[in-house]
XYZ file of C-alpha atoms in Angstrom:
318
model
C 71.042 88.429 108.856
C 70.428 89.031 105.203
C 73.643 87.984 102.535
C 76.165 91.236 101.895
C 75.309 92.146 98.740
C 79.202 92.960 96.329
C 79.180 94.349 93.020
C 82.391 92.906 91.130
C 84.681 94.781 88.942
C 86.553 92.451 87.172
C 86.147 88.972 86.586
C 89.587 87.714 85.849
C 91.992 85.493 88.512
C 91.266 87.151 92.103
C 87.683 87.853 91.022
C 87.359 84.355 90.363
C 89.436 83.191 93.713
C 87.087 85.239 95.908
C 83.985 84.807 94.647
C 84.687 80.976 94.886
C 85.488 81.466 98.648
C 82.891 84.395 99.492
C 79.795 82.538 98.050
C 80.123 79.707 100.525
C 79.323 81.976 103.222
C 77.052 85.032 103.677
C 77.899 86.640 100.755
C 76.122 87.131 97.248
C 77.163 88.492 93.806
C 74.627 90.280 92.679
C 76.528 93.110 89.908
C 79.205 92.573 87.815
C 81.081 94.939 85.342
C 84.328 94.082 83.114
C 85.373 95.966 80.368
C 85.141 92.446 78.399
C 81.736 91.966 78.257
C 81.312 88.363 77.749
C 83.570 87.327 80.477
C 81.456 89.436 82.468
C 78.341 87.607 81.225
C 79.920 84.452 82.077
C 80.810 85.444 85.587
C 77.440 86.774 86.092
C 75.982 83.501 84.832
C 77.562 81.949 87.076
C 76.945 83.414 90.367
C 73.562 84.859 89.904
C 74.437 88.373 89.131
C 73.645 90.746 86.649
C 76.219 91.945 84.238
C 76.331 95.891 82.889
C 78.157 97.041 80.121
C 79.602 99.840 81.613
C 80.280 100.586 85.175
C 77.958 103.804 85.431
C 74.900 101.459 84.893
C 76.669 99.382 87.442
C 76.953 102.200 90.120
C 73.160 103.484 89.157
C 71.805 100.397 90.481
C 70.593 100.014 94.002
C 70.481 96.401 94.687
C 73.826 95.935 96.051
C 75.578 97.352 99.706
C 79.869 97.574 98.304
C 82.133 97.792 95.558
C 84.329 94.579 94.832
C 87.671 95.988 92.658
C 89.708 93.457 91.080
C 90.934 94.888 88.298
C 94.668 95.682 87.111
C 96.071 98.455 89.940
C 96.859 100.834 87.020
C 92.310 101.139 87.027
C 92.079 101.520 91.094
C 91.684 105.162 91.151
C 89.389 105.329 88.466
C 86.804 102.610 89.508
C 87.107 103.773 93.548
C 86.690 106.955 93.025
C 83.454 106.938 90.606
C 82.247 104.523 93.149
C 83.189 106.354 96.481
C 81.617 109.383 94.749
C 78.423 107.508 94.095
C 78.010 106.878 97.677
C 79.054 103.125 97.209
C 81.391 101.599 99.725
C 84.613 100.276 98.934
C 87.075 97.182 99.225
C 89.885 97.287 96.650
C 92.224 94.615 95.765
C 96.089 95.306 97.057
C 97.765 97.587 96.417
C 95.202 100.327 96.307
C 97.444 102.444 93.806
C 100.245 102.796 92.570
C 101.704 106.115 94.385
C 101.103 107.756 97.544
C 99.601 110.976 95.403
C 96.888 108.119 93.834
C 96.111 106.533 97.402
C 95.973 110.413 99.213
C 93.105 111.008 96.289
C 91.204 107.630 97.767
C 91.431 108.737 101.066
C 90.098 112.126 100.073
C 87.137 110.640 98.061
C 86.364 108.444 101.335
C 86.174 111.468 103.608
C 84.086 114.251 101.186
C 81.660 111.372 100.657
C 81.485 109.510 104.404
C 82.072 106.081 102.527
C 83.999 103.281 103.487
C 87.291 102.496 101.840
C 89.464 99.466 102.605
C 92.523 98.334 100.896
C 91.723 94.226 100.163
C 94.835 92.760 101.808
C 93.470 89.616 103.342
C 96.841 88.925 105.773
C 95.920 91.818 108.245
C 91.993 90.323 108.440
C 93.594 87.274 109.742
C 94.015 86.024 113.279
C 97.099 84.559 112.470
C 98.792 88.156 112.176
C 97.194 89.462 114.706
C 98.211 86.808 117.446
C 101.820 87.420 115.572
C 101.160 91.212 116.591
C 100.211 90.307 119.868
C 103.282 88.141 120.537
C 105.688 91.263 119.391
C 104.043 93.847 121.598
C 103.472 92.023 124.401
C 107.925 91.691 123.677
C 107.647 87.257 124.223
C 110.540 87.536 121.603
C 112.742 90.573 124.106
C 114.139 93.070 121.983
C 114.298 91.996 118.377
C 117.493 91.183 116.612
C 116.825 90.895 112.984
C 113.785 89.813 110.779
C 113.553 88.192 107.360
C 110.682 88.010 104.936
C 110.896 86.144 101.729
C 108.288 86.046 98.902
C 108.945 85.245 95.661
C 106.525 83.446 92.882
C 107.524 82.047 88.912
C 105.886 84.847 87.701
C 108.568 84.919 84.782
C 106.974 81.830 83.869
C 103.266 83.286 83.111
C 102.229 85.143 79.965
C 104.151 87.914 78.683
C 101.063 89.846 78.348
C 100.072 89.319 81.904
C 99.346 92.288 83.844
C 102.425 91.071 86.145
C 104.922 91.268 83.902
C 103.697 94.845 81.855
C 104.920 98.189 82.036
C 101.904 100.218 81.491
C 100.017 98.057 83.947
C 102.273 98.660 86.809
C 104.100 95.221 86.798
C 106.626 93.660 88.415
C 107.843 92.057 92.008
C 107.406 95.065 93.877
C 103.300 96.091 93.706
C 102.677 92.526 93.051
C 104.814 90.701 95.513
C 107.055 93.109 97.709
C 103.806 94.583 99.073
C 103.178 91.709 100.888
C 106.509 91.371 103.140
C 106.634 95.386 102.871
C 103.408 95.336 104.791
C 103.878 92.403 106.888
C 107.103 93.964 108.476
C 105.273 97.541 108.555
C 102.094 96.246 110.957
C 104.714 94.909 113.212
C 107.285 97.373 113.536
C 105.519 100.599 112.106
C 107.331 103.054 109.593
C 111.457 102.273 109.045
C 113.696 104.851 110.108
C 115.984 103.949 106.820
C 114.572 102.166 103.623
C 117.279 100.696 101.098
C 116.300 98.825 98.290
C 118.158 97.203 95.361
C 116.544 95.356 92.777
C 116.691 94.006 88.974
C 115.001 95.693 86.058
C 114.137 94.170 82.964
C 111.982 94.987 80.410
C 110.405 97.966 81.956
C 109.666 96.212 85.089
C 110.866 95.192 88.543
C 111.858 91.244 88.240
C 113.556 90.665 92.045
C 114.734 93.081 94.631
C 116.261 93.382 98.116
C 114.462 95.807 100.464
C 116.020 96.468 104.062
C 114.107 98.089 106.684
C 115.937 99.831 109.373
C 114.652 100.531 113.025
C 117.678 101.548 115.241
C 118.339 98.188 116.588
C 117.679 95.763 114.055
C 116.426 95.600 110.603
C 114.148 93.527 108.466
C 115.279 92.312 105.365
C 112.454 91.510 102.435
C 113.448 89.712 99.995
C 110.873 89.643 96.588
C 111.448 88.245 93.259
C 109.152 86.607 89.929
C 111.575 84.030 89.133
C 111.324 81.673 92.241
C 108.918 80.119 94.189
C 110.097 80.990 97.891
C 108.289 82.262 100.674
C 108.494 82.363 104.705
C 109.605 84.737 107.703
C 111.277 84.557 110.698
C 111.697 86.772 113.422
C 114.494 86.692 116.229
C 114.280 88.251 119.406
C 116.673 87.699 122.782
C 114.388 85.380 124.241
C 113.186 83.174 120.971
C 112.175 83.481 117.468
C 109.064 83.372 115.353
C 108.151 81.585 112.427
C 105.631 81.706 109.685
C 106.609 79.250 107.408
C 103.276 80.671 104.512
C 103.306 84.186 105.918
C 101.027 85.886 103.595
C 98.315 83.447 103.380
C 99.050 81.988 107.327
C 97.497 78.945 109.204
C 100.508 78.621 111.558
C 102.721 80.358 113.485
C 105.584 79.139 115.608
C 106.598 81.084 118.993
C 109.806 79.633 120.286
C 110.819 81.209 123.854
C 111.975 80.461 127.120
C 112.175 76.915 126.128
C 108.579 76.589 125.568
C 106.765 76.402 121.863
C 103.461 77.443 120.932
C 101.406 77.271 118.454
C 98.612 79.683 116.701
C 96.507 78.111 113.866
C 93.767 79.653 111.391
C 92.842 80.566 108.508
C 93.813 83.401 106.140
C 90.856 83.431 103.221
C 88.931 85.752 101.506
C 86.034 84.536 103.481
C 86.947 86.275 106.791
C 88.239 89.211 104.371
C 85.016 89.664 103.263
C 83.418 88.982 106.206
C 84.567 91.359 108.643
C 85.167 94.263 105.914
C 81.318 93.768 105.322
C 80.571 94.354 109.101
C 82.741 97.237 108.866
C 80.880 98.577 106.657
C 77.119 98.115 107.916
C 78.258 99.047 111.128
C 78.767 102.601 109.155
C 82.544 103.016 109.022
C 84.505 104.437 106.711
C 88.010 103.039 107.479
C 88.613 99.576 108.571
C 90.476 98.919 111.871
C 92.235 96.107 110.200
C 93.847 97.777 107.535
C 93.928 101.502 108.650
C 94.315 104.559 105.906
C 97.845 104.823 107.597
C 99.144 101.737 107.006
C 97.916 101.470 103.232
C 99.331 105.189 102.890
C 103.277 104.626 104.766
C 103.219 101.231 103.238
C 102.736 103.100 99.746
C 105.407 105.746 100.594
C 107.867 102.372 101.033
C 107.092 101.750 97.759
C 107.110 104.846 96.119
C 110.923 105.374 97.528
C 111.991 101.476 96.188
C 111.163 102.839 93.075
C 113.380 105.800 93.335
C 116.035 104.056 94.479
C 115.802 101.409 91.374
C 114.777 104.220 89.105
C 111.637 102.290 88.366
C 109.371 104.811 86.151
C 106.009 103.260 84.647
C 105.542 104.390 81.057
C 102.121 106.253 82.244
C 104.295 108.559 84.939
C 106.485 109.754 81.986
C-alpha cells in the first residue's frame, strides 16, 4: 500500500514529536505550512516536503490525502475549517477548540463537506485504553468505588512566552493538561451527572485545579496542575482495582481481582495514531470510531463548565 500522504501545519514541539514517530512507518510529509516561514523551510528540508507560505497554496495542492494541525488551539478553527471546506480531511491536535460553540462549528464543517474530522488524542487509539475499557464493562472491577487521575507537568518552569502559560493562546492546566484525565475518566464512565471544579488562577491562566466527576455511586477525582511533575490513575471496584501507573501515554496496565493479576502491555505513539486515523480515512469516514464527535464534544462541555466555575475568561472571549 502506497505511504499516507499529511500536510503539516505547524512545525513547532508536537509537529516535531510526530513526524519523528510517523516517518518510521507508512507515513510521508509531503506539505508543510507555518506562519514562520523559515522554520517551515527547515521542517520541510528535513522530511522531504514542500513548504508554502501561506496555507491557501497549501490547501490548493493535490499531492497530499489529510490535514496534520499542530498549531496553538486558539488557530484550530481557523486552519480545520479552511481545510474541511477544501475537501481535505482532518486530524487536529487535542483539544480541538477551545469551547463547545468552536468544536459544534467543526463538526458542522465535517458534515456540509462529507470530510473526515478527528480530534488527535493519541490515548483513545491505544490498545492499552481500550483493554482498560474492556475490563470496566465487562464489570472485572464489580461496581466501582472511586477513581483518581493525576496529571500534572513543570510547565511553570518553561518560557513565559510559551503558548502554555499565555492568555490569548488559551493557556493553562486545564486545555493543556486536564483534558487528558477529563477524557480518560469520560471514555470509561461517559458524561458526569455533577462536575465540580476548583482551581488556581494566575496571571490570566489556569495553573492547578481539582475536578470531581460525579456518577451516583462513586466519583472520579482529576487532579491537574503546571507546577509538578505527577501523573497516574487508579481505579477501585468491589472485586479489585486498576492501575495505570503513565495513563496518558500507557504501556501497562494492572488488573488486580479475585486474587489474580494481569497484565496488558503496548504502546501508546503517534505511530498507531496516525496509523489507524489514516485508515479511517481511506476507508471514507468522516468520524473516527476511536475518538467519536461525542466524546470530543461532552468532553469540551466539561471544560467549558471548569471554566465557569473558576471564572476562567480568555482575553479573546471578552
Amino acid at each position: 500500500m502506497e505511504k499516507f500522504r499529511w500536510a503539516y501545519v505547524g512545525s513547532g514541539n508536537i509537529a516535531k514529536s510526530t513526524a519523528r514517530s510517523i516517518t518510521k512507518g507508512a507515513h510521508v510529509i509531503s506539505a508543510v505550512y507555518s506562519r514562520n516561514n523559515k522554520k517551515a523551510q527547515a521542517f520541510a528540508e528535513k522530511y522531504g516536503a514542500k513548504a508554502y507560505k501561506t496555507f491557501d497554496e497549501l490547501l490548493a495542492d493535490p499531492d497530499f490525502d489529510g490535514v496534520y494541525i499542530a498549531t496553538p488551539h486558539t488557530s484550530h478553527l481557523e486552519y480545520s475549517l479552511k481545510a474541511m471546506r477544501a475537501g481535505k480531511p482532518v486530524l487536529c491536535e487535542k483539544p480541538v477548540g477551545v469551547s463547545t460553540v468552536e468544536v459544534d462549528e467543526m463538526f458542522k464543517a465535517s458534515a456540509e463537506n462529507n470530510v473526515y474530522f478527528c480530534e488527535a488524542m493519541w490515548t483513545w487509539f491505544s490498545d492499552v485504553a481500550i483493554s482498560v475499557k474492556k475490563w470496566i464493562e465487562a464489570q472485572r472491577l464489580g461496581e466501582i468505588k472511586s477513581v483518581h487521575i493525576d496529571y500534572a507537568f513543570p510547565g511553570l518552569m518553561m518560557s513565559k512566552d510559551s503558548r502554555v502559560l499565555t492568555p490569548e493562546t488559551a493557556g493553562g492546566a486545564l486545555l493543556d493538561v486536564g483534558i487528558y484525565p477529563i477524557t480518560y475518566c469520560y471514555n470509561l464512565f461517559g458524561y458526569p451527572e455533577s462536575i465540580k471544579c476548583s482551581g488556581v488562577i494566575k496571571n490570566g491562566i489556569d495553573v492547578e485545579e481539582t475536578v470531581v466527576l460525579g456518577y451516583g455511586g462513586f466519583e472520579c477525582t482529576l487532579e491537574m496542575s503546571l507546577s509538578k511533575l505527577k501523573e497516574g490513575c487508579k481505579i477501585i471496584g468491589t472485586k479489585g482495582e486498576i492501575d495505570i501507573p503513565m495513563f496518558h501515554m500507557a504501556r501497562l496496565a494492572t488488573l488486580k481481582a479475585d486474587g489474580k493479576k494481569e497484565r496488558i502491555k503496548g504502546k501508546t505513539d503517534y505511530l498507531t495514531e496516525f496509523t489507524r486515523a489514516a485508515e479511517e480515512i481511506r476507508a471514507g469516514k468522516t468520524e473516527s470510531d476511536f475518538i467519536p464527535f461525542k466524546a470530543t464534544r461532552d468532553c469540551m462541555r466539561i471544560m467549558d463548565e471548569c471554566r465557569k466555575q473558576m471564572d476562567l475568561v480568555y482575553p479573546f472571549e471578552k
